[in-house]
């Protein structure tokens, strides 16, 4: 039975990004909930998928604990070898955590925290991560709209539309 869970975990790791980009958030969560909790908690990738699935479905109560799992697992992993590549991975993970926190803050109504975390995430994430950058642009646009900054909101929402279209992410293009 353990080998089946390990295979299932590898499948989720391989399919997770595609599921997030295509709106398969509920299915992704269902798969993650079937895995042993210890396996998910020990994997920064699975914990991050879990956090994204929770925030994208509006289930905010457990998001922070999943992000803590990501941070804890990363602290336990040895990223000291690999020089520039390891530093790039460190920034990527920090960006992903900030992105989830930004989106969760927006959904809780804390627009200043949403703006702060979303900007931080954009600083850390590679230009090629179109799915996350599109979500962040939308989060920023909606947050700026909430503050009354119409110019910043229109700029961010237009950026979100363009990035989401480029990513083929129609769900967030329509947000």
Short mmCIF file of C-alpha atoms in Angstrom, two decimals:
data_model
loop_
_atom_site.label_atom_id
_atom_site.label_comp_id
_atom_site.label_asym_id
_atom_site.label_seq_id
_atom_site.Cartn_x
_atom_site.Cartn_y
_atom_site.Cartn_z
CA UNK A 1 0.00 0.00 0.00
CA UNK A 2 2.87 2.39 0.76
CA UNK A 3 4.24 2.06 -2.76
CA UNK A 4 0.83 3.04 -4.14
CA UNK A 5 0.85 6.21 -2.09
CA UNK A 6 4.35 7.00 -3.29
CA UNK A 7 3.28 6.53 -6.91
CA UNK A 8 0.21 8.68 -6.31
CA UNK A 9 2.38 11.40 -4.75
CA UNK A 10 4.67 11.39 -7.81
CA UNK A 11 1.65 11.66 -10.12
CA UNK A 12 0.34 14.65 -8.16
CA UNK A 13 3.79 16.26 -8.30
CA UNK A 14 3.87 15.80 -12.08
CA UNK A 15 0.29 16.92 -12.74
CA UNK A 16 -0.07 19.62 -10.06
CA UNK A 17 0.96 22.64 -12.11
CA UNK A 18 -1.26 21.65 -15.02
CA UNK A 19 -4.19 21.12 -12.67
CA UNK A 20 -3.68 24.51 -11.07
CA UNK A 21 -3.45 26.21 -14.47
CA UNK A 22 -6.53 24.48 -15.84
CA UNK A 23 -8.82 25.01 -12.85
CA UNK A 24 -8.66 21.45 -11.51
CA UNK A 25 -8.30 22.78 -7.98
CA UNK A 26 -10.98 20.62 -6.36
CA UNK A 27 -9.64 17.43 -7.94
CA UNK A 28 -6.10 18.35 -6.91
CA UNK A 29 -7.26 18.82 -3.32
CA UNK A 30 -9.16 15.53 -3.39
CA UNK A 31 -6.02 13.71 -4.51
CA UNK A 32 -3.86 15.42 -1.89
CA UNK A 33 -6.37 14.60 0.85
CA UNK A 34 -6.10 10.90 -0.03
CA UNK A 35 -2.33 10.86 0.49
CA UNK A 36 -0.88 10.22 3.95
CA UNK A 37 -0.61 13.57 5.75
CA UNK A 38 3.01 12.90 6.70
CA UNK A 39 3.92 12.44 3.01
CA UNK A 40 2.30 15.76 2.06
CA UNK A 41 3.80 17.65 5.01
CA UNK A 42 7.30 16.40 4.17
CA UNK A 43 7.15 17.58 0.55
CA UNK A 44 7.42 21.30 -0.20
CA UNK A 45 5.92 20.71 -3.64
CA UNK A 46 2.88 18.77 -2.39
CA UNK A 47 2.35 21.23 0.46
CA UNK A 48 2.52 24.13 -1.99
CA UNK A 49 -0.01 22.49 -4.32
CA UNK A 50 -2.22 21.93 -1.28
CA UNK A 51 -1.93 25.61 -0.26
CA UNK A 52 -2.72 26.80 -3.79
CA UNK A 53 -5.69 24.43 -4.03
CA UNK A 54 -7.03 25.70 -0.72
CA UNK A 55 -6.65 29.38 -1.55
CA UNK A 56 -8.04 29.02 -5.08
CA UNK A 57 -11.14 27.28 -3.73
CA UNK A 58 -11.56 29.86 -0.96
CA UNK A 59 -10.77 27.44 1.88
CA UNK A 60 -8.44 29.75 3.79
CA UNK A 61 -8.47 28.08 7.21
CA UNK A 62 -5.55 25.70 6.54
CA UNK A 63 -3.51 27.73 4.04
CA UNK A 64 -0.99 29.06 6.52
CA UNK A 65 -0.26 25.64 8.01
CA UNK A 66 0.41 24.26 4.50
CA UNK A 67 2.76 27.19 3.83
CA UNK A 68 4.53 26.47 7.11
CA UNK A 69 5.00 22.90 5.86
CA UNK A 70 6.58 24.29 2.68
CA UNK A 71 8.97 26.48 4.64
CA UNK A 72 9.85 23.72 7.10
CA UNK A 73 10.49 21.19 4.33
CA UNK A 74 12.67 23.67 2.47
CA UNK A 75 14.70 24.34 5.60
CA UNK A 76 15.28 20.60 5.92
CA UNK A 77 16.27 20.15 2.26
CA UNK A 78 19.86 20.68 1.28
CA UNK A 79 19.86 23.53 -1.21
CA UNK A 80 23.43 24.45 -0.32
CA UNK A 81 24.83 22.52 -3.26
CA UNK A 82 24.32 23.81 -6.76
CA UNK A 83 25.24 27.49 -6.40
CA UNK A 84 23.17 29.68 -8.71
CA UNK A 85 20.59 26.96 -9.42
CA UNK A 86 20.00 26.42 -5.69
CA UNK A 87 19.62 30.17 -5.13
CA UNK A 88 17.14 30.33 -8.01
CA UNK A 89 15.12 27.53 -6.42
CA UNK A 90 15.18 29.29 -3.05
CA UNK A 91 13.81 32.46 -4.67
CA UNK A 92 11.20 30.47 -6.57
CA UNK A 93 9.89 28.84 -3.39
CA UNK A 94 9.89 32.17 -1.52
CA UNK A 95 7.97 33.67 -4.42
CA UNK A 96 5.39 30.90 -4.43
CA UNK A 97 4.82 31.19 -0.68
CA UNK A 98 4.45 34.98 -0.97
CA UNK A 99 2.04 34.51 -3.90
CA UNK A 100 -0.25 32.22 -1.92
CA UNK A 101 -0.09 34.55 1.08
CA UNK A 102 -0.93 37.50 -1.16
CA UNK A 103 -3.96 35.80 -2.65
CA UNK A 104 -5.15 34.61 0.77
CA UNK A 105 -4.76 38.13 2.18
CA UNK A 106 -6.85 39.55 -0.65
CA UNK A 107 -9.59 36.98 -0.04
CA UNK A 108 -9.58 37.88 3.68
CA UNK A 109 -9.95 41.56 2.76
CA UNK A 110 -6.45 42.60 3.86
CA UNK A 111 -5.57 44.45 0.66
CA UNK A 112 -2.38 46.08 1.98
CA UNK A 113 -0.98 42.66 2.92
CA UNK A 114 -2.15 41.31 -0.45
CA UNK A 115 -0.30 44.08 -2.29
CA UNK A 116 2.87 43.63 -0.20
CA UNK A 117 3.02 39.84 -0.65
CA UNK A 118 2.06 39.94 -4.32
CA UNK A 119 4.77 42.49 -5.16
CA UNK A 120 7.31 40.44 -3.20
CA UNK A 121 6.28 37.30 -5.07
CA UNK A 122 6.70 39.03 -8.44
CA UNK A 123 10.23 40.03 -7.41
CA UNK A 124 11.15 36.42 -6.67
CA UNK A 125 9.38 34.47 -9.40
CA UNK A 126 10.86 33.91 -12.86
CA UNK A 127 9.28 35.69 -15.82
CA UNK A 128 8.47 32.25 -17.24
CA UNK A 129 6.04 31.37 -14.41
CA UNK A 130 3.07 32.77 -16.30
CA UNK A 131 0.37 31.00 -14.29
CA UNK A 132 1.47 32.43 -10.95
CA UNK A 133 2.34 35.84 -12.40
CA UNK A 134 -1.14 36.04 -13.95
CA UNK A 135 -2.81 35.24 -10.64
CA UNK A 136 -0.60 37.84 -8.93
CA UNK A 137 -1.42 40.53 -11.48
CA UNK A 138 -5.14 39.89 -10.93
CA UNK A 139 -4.67 39.92 -7.14
CA UNK A 140 -2.84 43.24 -7.38
CA UNK A 141 -5.44 44.71 -9.72
CA UNK A 142 -8.34 43.74 -7.50
CA UNK A 143 -6.48 44.94 -4.41
CA UNK A 144 -5.71 48.31 -5.99
CA UNK A 145 -9.35 48.55 -7.04
CA UNK A 146 -10.33 48.04 -3.40
CA UNK A 147 -8.06 50.92 -2.36
CA UNK A 148 -9.50 53.24 -5.00
CA UNK A 149 -6.28 53.44 -7.04
CA UNK A 150 -7.95 53.05 -10.42
CA UNK A 151 -4.82 53.69 -12.46
CA UNK A 152 -2.77 50.99 -10.70
CA UNK A 153 -5.79 48.67 -10.82
CA UNK A 154 -6.25 49.06 -14.58
CA UNK A 155 -2.52 48.57 -15.21
CA UNK A 156 -2.37 45.41 -13.11
CA UNK A 157 -5.60 43.94 -14.50
CA UNK A 158 -4.46 44.54 -18.08
CA UNK A 159 -1.14 42.86 -17.25
CA UNK A 160 -3.10 39.97 -15.73
CA UNK A 161 -5.23 39.62 -18.84
CA UNK A 162 -2.18 39.54 -21.11
CA UNK A 163 -0.19 37.13 -18.94
CA UNK A 164 -3.15 34.81 -18.38
CA UNK A 165 -3.90 34.72 -22.09
CA UNK A 166 -0.24 33.91 -22.82
CA UNK A 167 -0.41 31.14 -20.22
CA UNK A 168 -3.62 29.77 -21.70
CA UNK A 169 -5.25 30.28 -18.32
CA UNK A 170 -8.76 31.33 -19.33
CA UNK A 171 -10.22 30.90 -15.84
CA UNK A 172 -8.15 33.72 -14.40
CA UNK A 173 -8.30 35.74 -17.62
CA UNK A 174 -12.02 36.07 -16.96
CA UNK A 175 -11.62 36.90 -13.25
#
